[in-house]
Coordinates of C-alpha atoms and ligand atoms in Angstrom, one line a residue:
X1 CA -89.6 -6.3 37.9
X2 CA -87.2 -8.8 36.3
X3 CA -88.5 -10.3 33.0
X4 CA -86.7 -13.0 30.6
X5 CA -86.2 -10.4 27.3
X6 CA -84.8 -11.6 23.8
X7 CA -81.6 -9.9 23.5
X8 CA -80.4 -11.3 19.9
X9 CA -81.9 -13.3 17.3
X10 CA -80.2 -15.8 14.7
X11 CA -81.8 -18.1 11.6
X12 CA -80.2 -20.1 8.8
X13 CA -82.2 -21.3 5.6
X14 CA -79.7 -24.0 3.6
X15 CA -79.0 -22.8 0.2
X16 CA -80.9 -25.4 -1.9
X17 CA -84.1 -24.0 -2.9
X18 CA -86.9 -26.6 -4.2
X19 CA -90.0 -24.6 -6.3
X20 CA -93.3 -26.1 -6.5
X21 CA -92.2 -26.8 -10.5
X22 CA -89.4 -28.8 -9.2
X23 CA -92.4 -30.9 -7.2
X24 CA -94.5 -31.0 -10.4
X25 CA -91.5 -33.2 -11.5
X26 CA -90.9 -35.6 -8.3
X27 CA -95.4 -36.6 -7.6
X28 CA -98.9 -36.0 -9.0
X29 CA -98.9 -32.3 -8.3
X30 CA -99.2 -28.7 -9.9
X31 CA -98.4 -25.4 -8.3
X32 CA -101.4 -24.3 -8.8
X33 CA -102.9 -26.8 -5.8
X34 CA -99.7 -26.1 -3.8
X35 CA -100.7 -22.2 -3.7
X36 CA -104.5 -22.2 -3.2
X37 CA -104.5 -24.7 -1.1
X38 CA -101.6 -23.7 1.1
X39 CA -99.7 -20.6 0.0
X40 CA -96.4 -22.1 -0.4
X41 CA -94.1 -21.7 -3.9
X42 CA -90.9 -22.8 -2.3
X43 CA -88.7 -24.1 0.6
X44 CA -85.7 -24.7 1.4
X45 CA -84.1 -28.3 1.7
X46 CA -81.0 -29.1 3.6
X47 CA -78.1 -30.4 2.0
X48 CA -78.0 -34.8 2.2
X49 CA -75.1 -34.2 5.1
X50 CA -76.6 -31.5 6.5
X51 CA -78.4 -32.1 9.9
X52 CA -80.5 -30.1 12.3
X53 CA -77.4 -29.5 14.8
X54 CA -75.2 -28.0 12.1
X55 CA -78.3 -25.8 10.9
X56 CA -78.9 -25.2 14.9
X57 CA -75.1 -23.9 15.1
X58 CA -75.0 -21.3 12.4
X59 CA -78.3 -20.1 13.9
X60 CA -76.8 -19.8 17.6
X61 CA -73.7 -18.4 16.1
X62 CA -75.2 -15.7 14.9
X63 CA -77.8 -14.6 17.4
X64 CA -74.2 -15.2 19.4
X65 CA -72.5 -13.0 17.3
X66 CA -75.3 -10.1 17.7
X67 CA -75.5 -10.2 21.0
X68 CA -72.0 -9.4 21.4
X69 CA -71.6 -12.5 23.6
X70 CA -68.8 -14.8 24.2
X71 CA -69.8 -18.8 23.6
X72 CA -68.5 -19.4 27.6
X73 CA -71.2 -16.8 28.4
X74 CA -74.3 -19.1 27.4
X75 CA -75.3 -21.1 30.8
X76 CA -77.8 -23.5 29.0
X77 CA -78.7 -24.4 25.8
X78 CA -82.5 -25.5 24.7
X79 CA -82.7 -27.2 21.5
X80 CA -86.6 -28.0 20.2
X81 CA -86.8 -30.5 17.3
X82 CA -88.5 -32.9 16.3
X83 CA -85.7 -34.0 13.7
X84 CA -83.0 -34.4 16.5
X85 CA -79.7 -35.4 14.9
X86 CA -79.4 -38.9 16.7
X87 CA -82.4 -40.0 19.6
X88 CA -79.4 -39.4 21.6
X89 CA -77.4 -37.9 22.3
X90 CA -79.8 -34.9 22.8
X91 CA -79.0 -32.1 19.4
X92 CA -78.5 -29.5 22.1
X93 CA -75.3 -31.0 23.0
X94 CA -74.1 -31.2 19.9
X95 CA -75.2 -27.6 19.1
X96 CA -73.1 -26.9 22.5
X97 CA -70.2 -28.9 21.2
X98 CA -70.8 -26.9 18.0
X99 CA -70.9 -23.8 19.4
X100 CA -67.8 -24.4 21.9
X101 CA -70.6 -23.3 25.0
X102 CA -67.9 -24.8 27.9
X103 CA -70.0 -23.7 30.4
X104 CA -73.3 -24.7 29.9
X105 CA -76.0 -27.4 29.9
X106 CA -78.2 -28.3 27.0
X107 CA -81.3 -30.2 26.1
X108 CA -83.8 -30.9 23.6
X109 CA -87.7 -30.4 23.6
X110 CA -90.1 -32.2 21.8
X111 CA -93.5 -30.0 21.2
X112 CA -93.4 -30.0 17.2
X113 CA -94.8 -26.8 16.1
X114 CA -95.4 -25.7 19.1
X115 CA -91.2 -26.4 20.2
X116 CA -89.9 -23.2 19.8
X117 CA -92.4 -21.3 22.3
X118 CA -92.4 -24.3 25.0
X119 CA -88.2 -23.4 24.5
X120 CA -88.7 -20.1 24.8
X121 CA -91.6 -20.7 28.2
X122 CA -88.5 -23.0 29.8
X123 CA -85.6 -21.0 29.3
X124 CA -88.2 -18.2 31.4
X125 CA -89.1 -20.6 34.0
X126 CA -85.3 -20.9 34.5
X127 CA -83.9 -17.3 34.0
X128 CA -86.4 -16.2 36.1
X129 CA -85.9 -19.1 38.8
X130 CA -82.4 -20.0 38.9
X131 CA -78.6 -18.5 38.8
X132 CA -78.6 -18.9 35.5
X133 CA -77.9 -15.6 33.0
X134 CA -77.8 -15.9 29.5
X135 CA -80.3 -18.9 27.8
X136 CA -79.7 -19.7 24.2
X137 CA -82.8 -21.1 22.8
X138 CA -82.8 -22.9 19.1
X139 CA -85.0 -24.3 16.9
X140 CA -83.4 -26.5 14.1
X141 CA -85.6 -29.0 11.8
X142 CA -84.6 -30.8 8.9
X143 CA -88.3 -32.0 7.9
X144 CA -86.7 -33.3 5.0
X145 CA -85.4 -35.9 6.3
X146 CA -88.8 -37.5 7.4
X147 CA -90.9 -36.2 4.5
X148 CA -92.3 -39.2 1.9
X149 CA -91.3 -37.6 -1.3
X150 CA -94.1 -40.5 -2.5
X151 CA -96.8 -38.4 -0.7
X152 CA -98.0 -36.0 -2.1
X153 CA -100.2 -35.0 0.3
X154 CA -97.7 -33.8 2.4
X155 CA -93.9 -33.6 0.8
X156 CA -95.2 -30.1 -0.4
X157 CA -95.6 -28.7 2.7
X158 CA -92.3 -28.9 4.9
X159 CA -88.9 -26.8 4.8
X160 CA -85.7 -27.1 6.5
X161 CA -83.9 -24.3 8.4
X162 CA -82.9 -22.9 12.1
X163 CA -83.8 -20.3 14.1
X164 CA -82.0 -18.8 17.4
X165 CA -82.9 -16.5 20.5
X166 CA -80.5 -15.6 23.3
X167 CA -82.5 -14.8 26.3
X168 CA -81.5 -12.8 29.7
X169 CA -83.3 -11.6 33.1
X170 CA -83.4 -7.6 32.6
X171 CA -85.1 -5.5 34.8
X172 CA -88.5 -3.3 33.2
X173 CA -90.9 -4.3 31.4
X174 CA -89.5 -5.5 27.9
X175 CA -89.5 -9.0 27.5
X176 CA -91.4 -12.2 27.9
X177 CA -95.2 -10.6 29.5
X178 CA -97.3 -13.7 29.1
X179 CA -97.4 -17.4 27.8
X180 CA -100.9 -20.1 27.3
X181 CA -99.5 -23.9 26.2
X182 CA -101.6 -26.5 26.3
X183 CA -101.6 -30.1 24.5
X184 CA -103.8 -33.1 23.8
X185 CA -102.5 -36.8 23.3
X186 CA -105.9 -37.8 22.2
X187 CA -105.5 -36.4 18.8
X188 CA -101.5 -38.2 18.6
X189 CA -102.5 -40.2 15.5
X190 CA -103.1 -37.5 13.3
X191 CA -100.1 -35.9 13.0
X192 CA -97.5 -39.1 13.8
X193 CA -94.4 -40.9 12.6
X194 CA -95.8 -44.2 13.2
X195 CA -92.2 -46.2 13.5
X196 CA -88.5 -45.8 14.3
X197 CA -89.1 -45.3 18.3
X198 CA -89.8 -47.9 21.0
X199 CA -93.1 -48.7 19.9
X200 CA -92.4 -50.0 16.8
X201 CA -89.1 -50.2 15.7
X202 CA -88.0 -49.7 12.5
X203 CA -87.6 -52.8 10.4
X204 CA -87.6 -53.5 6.4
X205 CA -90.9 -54.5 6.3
X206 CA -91.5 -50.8 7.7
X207 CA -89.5 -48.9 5.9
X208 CA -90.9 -50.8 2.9
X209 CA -94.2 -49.2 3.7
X210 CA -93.2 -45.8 4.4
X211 CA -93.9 -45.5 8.4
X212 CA -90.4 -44.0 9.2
X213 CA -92.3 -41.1 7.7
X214 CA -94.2 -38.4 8.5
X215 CA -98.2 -39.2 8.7
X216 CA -101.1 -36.4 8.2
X217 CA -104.8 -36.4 8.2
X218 CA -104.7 -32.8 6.9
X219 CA -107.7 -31.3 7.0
X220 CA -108.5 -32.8 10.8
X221 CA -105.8 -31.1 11.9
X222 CA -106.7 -28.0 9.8
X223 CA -109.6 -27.8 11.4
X224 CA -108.2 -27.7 15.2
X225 CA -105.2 -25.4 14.3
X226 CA -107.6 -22.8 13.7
X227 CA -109.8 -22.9 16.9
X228 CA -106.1 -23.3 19.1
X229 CA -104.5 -21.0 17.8
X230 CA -107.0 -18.2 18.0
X231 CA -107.9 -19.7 21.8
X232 CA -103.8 -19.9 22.0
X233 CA -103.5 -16.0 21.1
X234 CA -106.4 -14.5 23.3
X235 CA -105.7 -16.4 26.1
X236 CA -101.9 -15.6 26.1
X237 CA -102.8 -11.7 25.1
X238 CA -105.1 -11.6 28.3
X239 CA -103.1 -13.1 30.6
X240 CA -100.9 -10.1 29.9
X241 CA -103.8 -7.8 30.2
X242 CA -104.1 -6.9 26.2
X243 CA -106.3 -7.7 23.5
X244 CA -105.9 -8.4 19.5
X245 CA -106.0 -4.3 18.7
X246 CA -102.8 -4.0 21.0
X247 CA -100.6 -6.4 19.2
X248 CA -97.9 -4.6 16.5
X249 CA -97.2 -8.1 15.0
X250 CA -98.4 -11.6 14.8
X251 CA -96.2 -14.1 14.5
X252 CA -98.1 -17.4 13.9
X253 CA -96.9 -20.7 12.9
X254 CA -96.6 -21.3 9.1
X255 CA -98.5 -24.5 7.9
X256 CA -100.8 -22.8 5.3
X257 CA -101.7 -19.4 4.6
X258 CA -105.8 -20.2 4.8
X259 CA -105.0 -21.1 8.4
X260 CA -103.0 -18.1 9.5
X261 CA -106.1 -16.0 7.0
X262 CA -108.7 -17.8 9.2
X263 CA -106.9 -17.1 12.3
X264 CA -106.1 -13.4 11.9
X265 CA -110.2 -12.9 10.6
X266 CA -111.3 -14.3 13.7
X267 CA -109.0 -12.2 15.8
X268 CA -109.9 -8.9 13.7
X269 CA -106.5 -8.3 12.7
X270 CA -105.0 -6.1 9.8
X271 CA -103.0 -7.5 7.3
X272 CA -100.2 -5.3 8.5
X273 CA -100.8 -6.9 12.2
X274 CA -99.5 -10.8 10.3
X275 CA -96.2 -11.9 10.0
X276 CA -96.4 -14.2 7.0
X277 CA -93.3 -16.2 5.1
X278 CA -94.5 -19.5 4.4
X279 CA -94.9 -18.7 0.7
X280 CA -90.5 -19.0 1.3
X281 CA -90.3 -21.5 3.4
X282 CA -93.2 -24.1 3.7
X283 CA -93.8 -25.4 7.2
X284 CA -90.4 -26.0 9.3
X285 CA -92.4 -27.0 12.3
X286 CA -90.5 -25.7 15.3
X287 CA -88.5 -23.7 13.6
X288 CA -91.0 -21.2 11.8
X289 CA -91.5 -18.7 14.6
X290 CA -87.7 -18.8 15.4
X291 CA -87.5 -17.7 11.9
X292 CA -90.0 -15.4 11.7
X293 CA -89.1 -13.4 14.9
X294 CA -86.0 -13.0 13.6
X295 CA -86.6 -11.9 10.1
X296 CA -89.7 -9.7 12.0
X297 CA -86.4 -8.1 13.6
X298 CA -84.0 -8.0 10.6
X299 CA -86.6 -6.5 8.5
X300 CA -87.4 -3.7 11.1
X301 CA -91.0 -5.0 11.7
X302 CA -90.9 -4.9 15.3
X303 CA -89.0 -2.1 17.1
X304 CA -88.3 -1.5 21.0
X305 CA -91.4 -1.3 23.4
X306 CA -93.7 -3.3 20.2
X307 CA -96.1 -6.0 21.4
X308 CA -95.4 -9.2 19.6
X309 CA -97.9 -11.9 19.8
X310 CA -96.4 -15.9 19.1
X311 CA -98.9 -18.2 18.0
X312 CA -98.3 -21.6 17.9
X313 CA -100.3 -25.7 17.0
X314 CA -98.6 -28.7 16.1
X315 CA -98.3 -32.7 16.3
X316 CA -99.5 -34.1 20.1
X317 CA -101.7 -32.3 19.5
X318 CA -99.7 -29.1 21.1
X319 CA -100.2 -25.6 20.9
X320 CA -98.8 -22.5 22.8
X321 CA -99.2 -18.4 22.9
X322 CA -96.3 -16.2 24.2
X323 CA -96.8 -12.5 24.4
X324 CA -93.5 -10.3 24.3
X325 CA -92.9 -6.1 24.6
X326 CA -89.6 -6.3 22.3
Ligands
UT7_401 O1 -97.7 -28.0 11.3 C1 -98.5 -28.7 12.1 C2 -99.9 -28.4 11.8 N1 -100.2 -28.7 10.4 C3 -101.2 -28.1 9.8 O2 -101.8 -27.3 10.4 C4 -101.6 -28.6 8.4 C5 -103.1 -28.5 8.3 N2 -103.7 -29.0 7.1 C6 -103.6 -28.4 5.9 O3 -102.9 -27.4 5.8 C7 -104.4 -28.9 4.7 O4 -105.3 -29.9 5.2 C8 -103.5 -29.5 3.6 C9 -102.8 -28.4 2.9 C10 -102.5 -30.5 4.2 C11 -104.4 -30.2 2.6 O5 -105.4 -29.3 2.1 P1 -107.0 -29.8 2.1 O6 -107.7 -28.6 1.5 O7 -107.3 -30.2 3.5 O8 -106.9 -31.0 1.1 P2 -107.4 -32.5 1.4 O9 -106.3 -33.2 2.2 O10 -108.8 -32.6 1.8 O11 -107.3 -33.1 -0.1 C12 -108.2 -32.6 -1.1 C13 -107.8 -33.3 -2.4 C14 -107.7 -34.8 -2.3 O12 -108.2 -35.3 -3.5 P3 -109.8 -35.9 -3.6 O13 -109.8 -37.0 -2.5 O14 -110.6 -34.8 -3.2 O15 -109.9 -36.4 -5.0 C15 -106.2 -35.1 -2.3 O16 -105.9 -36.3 -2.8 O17 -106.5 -32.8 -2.9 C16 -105.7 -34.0 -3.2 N3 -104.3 -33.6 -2.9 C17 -103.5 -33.1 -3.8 N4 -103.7 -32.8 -5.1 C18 -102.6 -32.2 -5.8 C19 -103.6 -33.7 -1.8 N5 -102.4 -33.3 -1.9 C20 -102.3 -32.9 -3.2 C21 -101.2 -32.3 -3.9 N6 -101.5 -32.0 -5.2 N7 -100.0 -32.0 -3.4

């Protein structure tokens, strides 16, 4: 049986690292609230000229690199962002311009959080469907750059950074087993940046009052996370036929350690079953399970023939599940 399997992983975290002290100093905040309520001590923060695409290359070029591939091997590109370099053109191209990919085609996807696993779901559909070989999927978000370091309620939370999988269709059963995504629109206004599309464009007036920001009711959306992403990770582990005991690792999106707590109590998983990094690296939205699955590899927490569970919830509301055998 031909599946879509991860052949090579790449991240980049920019080199700027901002500590919840160097927060105490910019709003109304201690670290001491940062960590119980959240989990976070520090994230990275891209450099001023520093955008998602060039974060998005040096993770491709690496997983590239790994892989032992050639960039006119790579038949598409899939960028998910929700920081996109420009609203067009899409930061795929430029990551394929980047990356010198002559012979493929590239496009973004917007699912927030959830961006990386819709990616990975796609570049599947299309391995599995069409003549193409070699998919490199990226995840590349420079939250910073919509963050209102005025808000405190939220600048404490986000990170910048970039992560990278090269997918192929290989025969046997390593590789993509399962995936569960769902969204709902009706909860859009809860996790929004309110201006700076076609609905209401951005003027001074706006800007003046912060809505080319990011916006959060935080603890309505804590409160669904939770209940999707467990629903997200049994649904996805039984479509391939498994249950929480089977899983080797967890990966689950990083907003705040009390959710991925709550999650991993409700699915009766060890510590040792739970990816966690967000104390690093705040939330990058799409690009936190990029990350993780690659550190997860780097690190030597997953090995060949390992069941890795992908857990994902974020703005829309979306949320997704993707079960692998690495
Ligand atoms: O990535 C996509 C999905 N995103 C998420 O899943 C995020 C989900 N939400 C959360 O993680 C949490 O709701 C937050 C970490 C954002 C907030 O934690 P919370 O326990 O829900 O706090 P809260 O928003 O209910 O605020 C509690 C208090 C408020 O003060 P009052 O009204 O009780 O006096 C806030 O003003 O904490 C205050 N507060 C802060 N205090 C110090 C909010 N932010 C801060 C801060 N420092 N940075």
């Amino acid at each position: 049986m031909n599946r879509a399997k991860i052949i090579a992983t790449g991240y980049y975290l920019p080199s700027r690292i901002l500590t919840n002290e160097d927060l105490e100093k910019i709003v109304d905040t201690t670290d001491e609230w940062i960590t119980t309520r959240t989990g976070i001590k520090e994230r990275h923060i891209a450099e001023n000229d520093e955008s998602s695409s060039d974060m998005g290359i040096k993770a491709g070029s690496m997983a590239l690199e790994k892989a032992g591939l050639e960039p006119e091997d790579i038949d598409a590109v899939i960028c998910a962002t929700i920081t996109p370099d420009h609203f067009f053109p899409s930061t795929a191209c430029l990551i394929q311009k980047g990356l010198n990919l002559k012979n493929s085609f590239a496009f973004d996807v917007s699912a927030a959080c959830s961006g990386f696993i819709y990616a990975l779901h796609i570049a599947e559909a299309i391995l599995l469907q069409d003549r193409v070989k070699t998919v490199l999927v990226i995840a590349a978000e420079k939250m910073s750059s919509i963050t209102d370091w005025k808000d405190r309620a939220t600048c404490v939370l986000f990170g910048d950074g970039a992560g990278a999988a090269i997918l192929q269709k290989k025969k046997g059963d390593r590789g993509i087993l399962s995936s569960f995504l769902g969204s709902d629109g009706n909860f859009g206004d809860l996790l929004i940046v309110p201006a700076g599309g076609s609905r209401t464009p951005v003027t001074e007036e706006i800007v003046r009052g912060g809505q080319h920001f990011l916006h959060m009711k935080g603890n309505e959306v804590f409160k669904v996370a939770v209940q999707k992403m467990v629903n997200s990770a049994l649904n996805s582990l039984g479509r391939a036929g498994l249950e929480a005991k089977d899983v080797k690792l967890l990966i689950p999106h990083q907003a705040n350690l009390r959710i991925i707590k709550a999650v991993a109590k409700r699915l009766k998983l060890r510590d040792e079953q739970v990816f966690i990094n967000v104390d690093k690296v705040g939330n990058m939205s799409a690009a936190t399970i990029a990350l993780g699955l690659a550190e997860a590899e780097e690190k030597k927490i997953i090995k060949s023939g390992d069941i890795v569970n992908l857990v994902s919830f974020g703005a829309g509301f979306t949320w997704a599940g993707m079960v692998l055998r690495w």
